[in-house]
């Protein structure tokens, strides 16, 4: 188990399309363990492998409210089987877009087929925050970030802010 560095925008790595996993073996399980550690350390509710620089179709999530009781969820090679035409709006954030939040509209419900931590095929019927979060994470697998749904102006303001932050951090290091 290890906490990894989360890649933040702007960074081309986040735009890569992740590759399907051939089999859930020990290395994938180790990846999921590390991702979960990283997600909890960053106080996030979801994380896609590309956010730690690994272009595999692997996601971890934990939307449980109780801080003392973890309810980790693992998704390998997830596919949306069905999504509601009805939409809902959530204020979203992203560990790769630190400190920025915006309302995003997505299908309110969806059905996802995936492999779990043990490589077993599963189907999840999601609604509410769970549906929003899994769709946010599956976007990461396609190189899509929630800011891509905002107006050009809002998006460019956010990217400008984040690149300034990055430059300042670089100066501290140098
Ligand atoms: O921690 C996170 N919170 C969140 C809130 C609303 C909608 C989506 C999310 S996912 C985000 C963690 C993250 O960046 N996952 O990729
Ligand atoms: Ni995200």
PDB file of C-alpha atoms and ligand atoms in Angstrom:
ATOM      1  CA  UNK A   1       0.000   0.000   0.000  1.00  0.00           C
ATOM      2  CA  UNK A   2       1.334   3.392  -0.928  1.00  0.00           C
ATOM      3  CA  UNK A   3       0.171   6.956  -1.450  1.00  0.00           C
ATOM      4  CA  UNK A   4       1.040   8.097  -4.992  1.00  0.00           C
ATOM      5  CA  UNK A   5       1.265  11.596  -6.450  1.00  0.00           C
ATOM      6  CA  UNK A   6      -1.925  12.755  -8.142  1.00  0.00           C
ATOM      7  CA  UNK A   7      -1.355  14.395 -11.536  1.00  0.00           C
ATOM      8  CA  UNK A   8      -3.054  17.771 -11.878  1.00  0.00           C
ATOM      9  CA  UNK A   9      -4.278  19.848 -14.809  1.00  0.00           C
ATOM     10  CA  UNK A  10      -2.776  21.087 -17.077  1.00  0.00           C
ATOM     11  CA  UNK A  11      -0.991  17.836 -17.935  1.00  0.00           C
ATOM     12  CA  UNK A  12      -1.285  15.871 -21.191  1.00  0.00           C
ATOM     13  CA  UNK A  13      -1.186  12.566 -19.315  1.00  0.00           C
ATOM     14  CA  UNK A  14      -4.735  13.258 -18.097  1.00  0.00           C
ATOM     15  CA  UNK A  15      -5.851  13.355 -21.763  1.00  0.00           C
ATOM     16  CA  UNK A  16      -4.673   9.801 -22.544  1.00  0.00           C
ATOM     17  CA  UNK A  17      -7.296   7.152 -23.280  1.00  0.00           C
ATOM     18  CA  UNK A  18      -6.731   4.299 -20.831  1.00  0.00           C
ATOM     19  CA  UNK A  19      -6.307   0.690 -22.012  1.00  0.00           C
ATOM     20  CA  UNK A  20      -8.470  -2.252 -20.923  1.00  0.00           C
ATOM     21  CA  UNK A  21      -6.941  -4.656 -18.421  1.00  0.00           C
ATOM     22  CA  UNK A  22      -6.480  -8.211 -19.785  1.00  0.00           C
ATOM     23  CA  UNK A  23      -6.930  -9.906 -16.402  1.00  0.00           C
ATOM     24  CA  UNK A  24      -7.297  -8.802 -12.791  1.00  0.00           C
ATOM     25  CA  UNK A  25      -4.034 -10.170 -11.438  1.00  0.00           C
ATOM     26  CA  UNK A  26      -1.833  -9.308  -8.468  1.00  0.00           C
ATOM     27  CA  UNK A  27      -0.366  -6.226 -10.137  1.00  0.00           C
ATOM     28  CA  UNK A  28      -3.848  -4.797 -10.778  1.00  0.00           C
ATOM     29  CA  UNK A  29      -4.845  -5.524  -7.173  1.00  0.00           C
ATOM     30  CA  UNK A  30      -1.703  -3.757  -5.958  1.00  0.00           C
ATOM     31  CA  UNK A  31      -2.597  -0.826  -8.214  1.00  0.00           C
ATOM     32  CA  UNK A  32      -6.123  -0.702  -6.730  1.00  0.00           C
ATOM     33  CA  UNK A  33      -4.692  -0.811  -3.172  1.00  0.00           C
ATOM     34  CA  UNK A  34      -2.353   2.087  -3.941  1.00  0.00           C
ATOM     35  CA  UNK A  35      -5.144   4.036  -5.637  1.00  0.00           C
ATOM     36  CA  UNK A  36      -7.394   3.612  -2.605  1.00  0.00           C
ATOM     37  CA  UNK A  37      -4.615   4.801  -0.244  1.00  0.00           C
ATOM     38  CA  UNK A  38      -3.994   7.782  -2.504  1.00  0.00           C
ATOM     39  CA  UNK A  39      -7.709   8.602  -2.717  1.00  0.00           C
ATOM     40  CA  UNK A  40      -8.244   8.426   1.061  1.00  0.00           C
ATOM     41  CA  UNK A  41      -5.107  10.495   1.721  1.00  0.00           C
ATOM     42  CA  UNK A  42      -6.452  13.180  -0.650  1.00  0.00           C
ATOM     43  CA  UNK A  43      -9.980  12.946   0.859  1.00  0.00           C
ATOM     44  CA  UNK A  44     -11.548  12.140  -2.485  1.00  0.00           C
ATOM     45  CA  UNK A  45     -14.525   9.869  -3.219  1.00  0.00           C
ATOM     46  CA  UNK A  46     -13.128   8.399  -6.432  1.00  0.00           C
ATOM     47  CA  UNK A  47      -9.903   7.956  -8.379  1.00  0.00           C
ATOM     48  CA  UNK A  48      -9.041   6.700 -11.862  1.00  0.00           C
ATOM     49  CA  UNK A  49      -5.648   5.053 -12.503  1.00  0.00           C
ATOM     50  CA  UNK A  50      -4.636   7.741 -15.021  1.00  0.00           C
ATOM     51  CA  UNK A  51      -4.700  10.293 -12.189  1.00  0.00           C
ATOM     52  CA  UNK A  52      -1.596   8.570 -10.811  1.00  0.00           C
ATOM     53  CA  UNK A  53      -0.186   8.193 -14.328  1.00  0.00           C
ATOM     54  CA  UNK A  54      -1.256   4.615 -15.092  1.00  0.00           C
ATOM     55  CA  UNK A  55      -3.286   4.405 -18.336  1.00  0.00           C
ATOM     56  CA  UNK A  56      -5.365   1.364 -17.318  1.00  0.00           C
ATOM     57  CA  UNK A  57      -9.157   1.178 -17.138  1.00  0.00           C
ATOM     58  CA  UNK A  58      -9.207   0.893 -13.349  1.00  0.00           C
ATOM     59  CA  UNK A  59     -11.267   2.980 -10.896  1.00  0.00           C
ATOM     60  CA  UNK A  60     -11.676   3.007  -7.124  1.00  0.00           C
ATOM     61  CA  UNK A  61     -14.444   4.791  -5.237  1.00  0.00           C
ATOM     62  CA  UNK A  62     -15.790   5.201  -1.717  1.00  0.00           C
ATOM     63  CA  UNK A  63     -18.838   7.400  -1.307  1.00  0.00           C
ATOM     64  CA  UNK A  64     -19.612   6.294   2.276  1.00  0.00           C
ATOM     65  CA  UNK A  65     -20.313   9.215   4.594  1.00  0.00           C
ATOM     66  CA  UNK A  66     -19.045   7.559   7.773  1.00  0.00           C
ATOM     67  CA  UNK A  67     -15.366   8.453   8.166  1.00  0.00           C
ATOM     68  CA  UNK A  68     -14.643   5.430  10.381  1.00  0.00           C
ATOM     69  CA  UNK A  69     -16.246   2.843   8.140  1.00  0.00           C
ATOM     70  CA  UNK A  70     -14.695   2.457   4.690  1.00  0.00           C
ATOM     71  CA  UNK A  71     -16.771   1.053   1.858  1.00  0.00           C
ATOM     72  CA  UNK A  72     -14.312   0.766  -1.042  1.00  0.00           C
ATOM     73  CA  UNK A  73     -15.571  -0.067  -4.518  1.00  0.00           C
ATOM     74  CA  UNK A  74     -13.385  -1.338  -7.355  1.00  0.00           C
ATOM     75  CA  UNK A  75     -14.158  -1.138 -11.082  1.00  0.00           C
ATOM     76  CA  UNK A  76     -12.035  -2.726 -13.810  1.00  0.00           C
ATOM     77  CA  UNK A  77     -12.947  -2.265 -17.512  1.00  0.00           C
ATOM     78  CA  UNK A  78     -16.303  -0.615 -16.688  1.00  0.00           C
ATOM     79  CA  UNK A  79     -18.881  -0.245 -19.468  1.00  0.00           C
ATOM     80  CA  UNK A  80     -22.082   1.801 -19.280  1.00  0.00           C
ATOM     81  CA  UNK A  81     -24.889  -0.553 -20.270  1.00  0.00           C
ATOM     82  CA  UNK A  82     -27.727   1.865 -19.809  1.00  0.00           C
ATOM     83  CA  UNK A  83     -28.207   5.462 -18.839  1.00  0.00           C
ATOM     84  CA  UNK A  84     -31.242   7.473 -17.924  1.00  0.00           C
ATOM     85  CA  UNK A  85     -32.397  10.207 -20.313  1.00  0.00           C
ATOM     86  CA  UNK A  86     -33.320  12.168 -17.210  1.00  0.00           C
ATOM     87  CA  UNK A  87     -30.439  14.356 -16.060  1.00  0.00           C
ATOM     88  CA  UNK A  88     -29.338  15.610 -12.681  1.00  0.00           C
ATOM     89  CA  UNK A  89     -26.927  18.350 -11.671  1.00  0.00           C
ATOM     90  CA  UNK A  90     -24.169  18.001  -9.087  1.00  0.00           C
ATOM     91  CA  UNK A  91     -21.439  20.339  -7.978  1.00  0.00           C
ATOM     92  CA  UNK A  92     -18.340  18.404  -9.024  1.00  0.00           C
ATOM     93  CA  UNK A  93     -14.731  18.626  -8.038  1.00  0.00           C
ATOM     94  CA  UNK A  94     -11.711  16.627  -9.148  1.00  0.00           C
ATOM     95  CA  UNK A  95      -8.457  15.748  -7.412  1.00  0.00           C
ATOM     96  CA  UNK A  96      -6.722  16.557 -10.714  1.00  0.00           C
ATOM     97  CA  UNK A  97      -8.368  20.010 -10.787  1.00  0.00           C
ATOM     98  CA  UNK A  98      -7.614  21.041  -7.185  1.00  0.00           C
ATOM     99  CA  UNK A  99      -9.763  23.656  -5.465  1.00  0.00           C
ATOM    100  CA  UNK A 100     -12.146  24.112  -8.394  1.00  0.00           C
ATOM    101  CA  UNK A 101     -15.842  23.207  -8.332  1.00  0.00           C
ATOM    102  CA  UNK A 102     -18.642  23.563 -10.840  1.00  0.00           C
ATOM    103  CA  UNK A 103     -22.102  22.223 -11.584  1.00  0.00           C
ATOM    104  CA  UNK A 104     -22.196  19.456 -14.187  1.00  0.00           C
ATOM    105  CA  UNK A 105     -25.277  17.842 -15.718  1.00  0.00           C
ATOM    106  CA  UNK A 106     -25.206  14.076 -16.313  1.00  0.00           C
ATOM    107  CA  UNK A 107     -27.691  11.215 -16.692  1.00  0.00           C
ATOM    108  CA  UNK A 108     -29.262  10.754 -13.243  1.00  0.00           C
ATOM    109  CA  UNK A 109     -29.055   6.944 -13.312  1.00  0.00           C
ATOM    110  CA  UNK A 110     -26.865   4.404 -15.074  1.00  0.00           C
ATOM    111  CA  UNK A 111     -26.049   0.703 -15.192  1.00  0.00           C
ATOM    112  CA  UNK A 112     -22.401  -0.274 -15.272  1.00  0.00           C
ATOM    113  CA  UNK A 113     -20.886  -3.656 -16.085  1.00  0.00           C
ATOM    114  CA  UNK A 114     -17.365  -4.222 -14.744  1.00  0.00           C
ATOM    115  CA  UNK A 115     -14.917  -6.623 -13.121  1.00  0.00           C
ATOM    116  CA  UNK A 116     -14.482  -6.354  -9.355  1.00  0.00           C
ATOM    117  CA  UNK A 117     -11.306  -6.661  -7.215  1.00  0.00           C
ATOM    118  CA  UNK A 118     -11.372 -10.449  -7.730  1.00  0.00           C
ATOM    119  CA  UNK A 119     -11.992 -10.304 -11.465  1.00  0.00           C
ATOM    120  CA  UNK A 120     -15.648 -11.287 -11.101  1.00  0.00           C
ATOM    121  CA  UNK A 121     -18.121  -9.793 -13.579  1.00  0.00           C
ATOM    122  CA  UNK A 122     -20.640  -7.504 -11.862  1.00  0.00           C
ATOM    123  CA  UNK A 123     -23.444  -5.112 -12.731  1.00  0.00           C
ATOM    124  CA  UNK A 124     -24.132  -1.987 -10.686  1.00  0.00           C
ATOM    125  CA  UNK A 125     -27.325   0.057 -10.853  1.00  0.00           C
ATOM    126  CA  UNK A 126     -26.336   3.545  -9.774  1.00  0.00           C
ATOM    127  CA  UNK A 127     -28.215   6.724  -8.992  1.00  0.00           C
ATOM    128  CA  UNK A 128     -27.566   9.937  -7.073  1.00  0.00           C
ATOM    129  CA  UNK A 129     -23.958  10.674  -6.120  1.00  0.00           C
ATOM    130  CA  UNK A 130     -22.901   7.127  -7.036  1.00  0.00           C
ATOM    131  CA  UNK A 131     -24.121   7.598 -10.628  1.00  0.00           C
ATOM    132  CA  UNK A 132     -22.438  10.995 -10.904  1.00  0.00           C
ATOM    133  CA  UNK A 133     -19.163   9.737  -9.464  1.00  0.00           C
ATOM    134  CA  UNK A 134     -18.884   6.617 -11.650  1.00  0.00           C
ATOM    135  CA  UNK A 135     -19.569   8.736 -14.755  1.00  0.00           C
ATOM    136  CA  UNK A 136     -16.950  11.285 -13.644  1.00  0.00           C
ATOM    137  CA  UNK A 137     -14.419   8.459 -13.167  1.00  0.00           C
ATOM    138  CA  UNK A 138     -15.297   6.782 -16.479  1.00  0.00           C
ATOM    139  CA  UNK A 139     -14.699  10.123 -18.218  1.00  0.00           C
ATOM    140  CA  UNK A 140     -11.110  10.000 -16.868  1.00  0.00           C
ATOM    141  CA  UNK A 141     -10.659   6.700 -18.749  1.00  0.00           C
ATOM    142  CA  UNK A 142     -11.415   8.619 -21.974  1.00  0.00           C
ATOM    143  CA  UNK A 143      -9.168  11.558 -21.066  1.00  0.00           C
ATOM    144  CA  UNK A 144     -12.147  13.774 -20.224  1.00  0.00           C
ATOM    145  CA  UNK A 145     -12.292  16.137 -17.218  1.00  0.00           C
ATOM    146  CA  UNK A 146     -15.395  17.794 -15.736  1.00  0.00           C
ATOM    147  CA  UNK A 147     -14.088  21.219 -16.800  1.00  0.00           C
ATOM    148  CA  UNK A 148     -14.530  20.092 -20.427  1.00  0.00           C
ATOM    149  CA  UNK A 149     -18.301  20.496 -19.899  1.00  0.00           C
ATOM    150  CA  UNK A 150     -18.000  24.138 -18.828  1.00  0.00           C
ATOM    151  CA  UNK A 151     -18.049  27.195 -21.090  1.00  0.00           C
ATOM    152  CA  UNK A 152     -14.759  27.958 -22.886  1.00  0.00           C
ATOM    153  CA  UNK A 153     -14.322  31.025 -20.664  1.00  0.00           C
ATOM    154  CA  UNK A 154     -14.820  29.194 -17.343  1.00  0.00           C
ATOM    155  CA  UNK A 155     -12.590  26.349 -18.475  1.00  0.00           C
ATOM    156  CA  UNK A 156      -9.763  28.622 -19.609  1.00  0.00           C
ATOM    157  CA  UNK A 157      -9.946  30.636 -16.367  1.00  0.00           C
ATOM    158  CA  UNK A 158      -9.580  27.448 -14.333  1.00  0.00           C
ATOM    159  CA  UNK A 159      -6.660  26.164 -16.424  1.00  0.00           C
ATOM    160  CA  UNK A 160      -4.947  29.575 -16.182  1.00  0.00           C
ATOM    161  CA  UNK A 161      -5.276  29.546 -12.383  1.00  0.00           C
ATOM    162  CA  UNK A 162      -3.936  26.015 -12.118  1.00  0.00           C
ATOM    163  CA  UNK A 163      -0.942  26.673 -14.381  1.00  0.00           C
ATOM    164  CA  UNK A 164      -0.040  29.753 -12.313  1.00  0.00           C
ATOM    165  CA  UNK A 165      -0.176  27.611  -9.162  1.00  0.00           C
ATOM    166  CA  UNK A 166       2.092  25.058 -10.836  1.00  0.00           C
ATOM    167  CA  UNK A 167       4.639  27.710 -11.874  1.00  0.00           C
ATOM    168  CA  UNK A 168       4.766  29.054  -8.336  1.00  0.00           C
ATOM    169  CA  UNK A 169       5.324  25.586  -6.920  1.00  0.00           C
ATOM    170  CA  UNK A 170       8.145  25.034  -9.432  1.00  0.00           C
ATOM    171  CA  UNK A 171       9.784  28.264  -8.245  1.00  0.00           C
ATOM    172  CA  UNK A 172       9.731  27.042  -4.644  1.00  0.00           C
ATOM    173  CA  UNK A 173      11.458  23.818  -5.703  1.00  0.00           C
ATOM    174  CA  UNK A 174      14.054  25.694  -7.802  1.00  0.00           C
TER     175      UNK A 174
HETATM  176  O1  LIG B   1     -13.449  13.593  -4.690  1.00  0.00           O
HETATM  177  C1  LIG B   1     -14.173  13.787  -5.660  1.00  0.00           C
HETATM  178  N1  LIG B   1     -15.410  14.334  -5.462  1.00  0.00           N
HETATM  179  C2  LIG B   1     -16.382  14.421  -6.440  1.00  0.00           C
HETATM  180  C3  LIG B   1     -17.487  15.227  -6.197  1.00  0.00           C
HETATM  181  C4  LIG B   1     -18.487  15.343  -7.133  1.00  0.00           C
HETATM  182  C5  LIG B   1     -18.398  14.643  -8.322  1.00  0.00           C
HETATM  183  C6  LIG B   1     -17.303  13.854  -8.593  1.00  0.00           C
HETATM  184  C7  LIG B   1     -16.299  13.738  -7.657  1.00  0.00           C
HETATM  185  S1  LIG B   1     -14.933  12.717  -7.975  1.00  0.00           S
HETATM  186  C8  LIG B   1     -13.698  13.488  -7.031  1.00  0.00           C
HETATM  187  C9  LIG B   1     -12.433  12.657  -7.028  1.00  0.00           C
HETATM  188  C10 LIG B   1     -11.864  12.598  -8.418  1.00  0.00           C
HETATM  189  O2  LIG B   1     -11.277  13.489  -8.954  1.00  0.00           O
HETATM  190  N2  LIG B   1     -12.068  11.500  -9.098  1.00  0.00           N
HETATM  191  O3  LIG B   1     -11.628  11.381 -10.349  1.00  0.00           O
HETATM  192 NI1  LIG B   2     -11.656  13.395 -11.151  1.00  0.00          NI
END
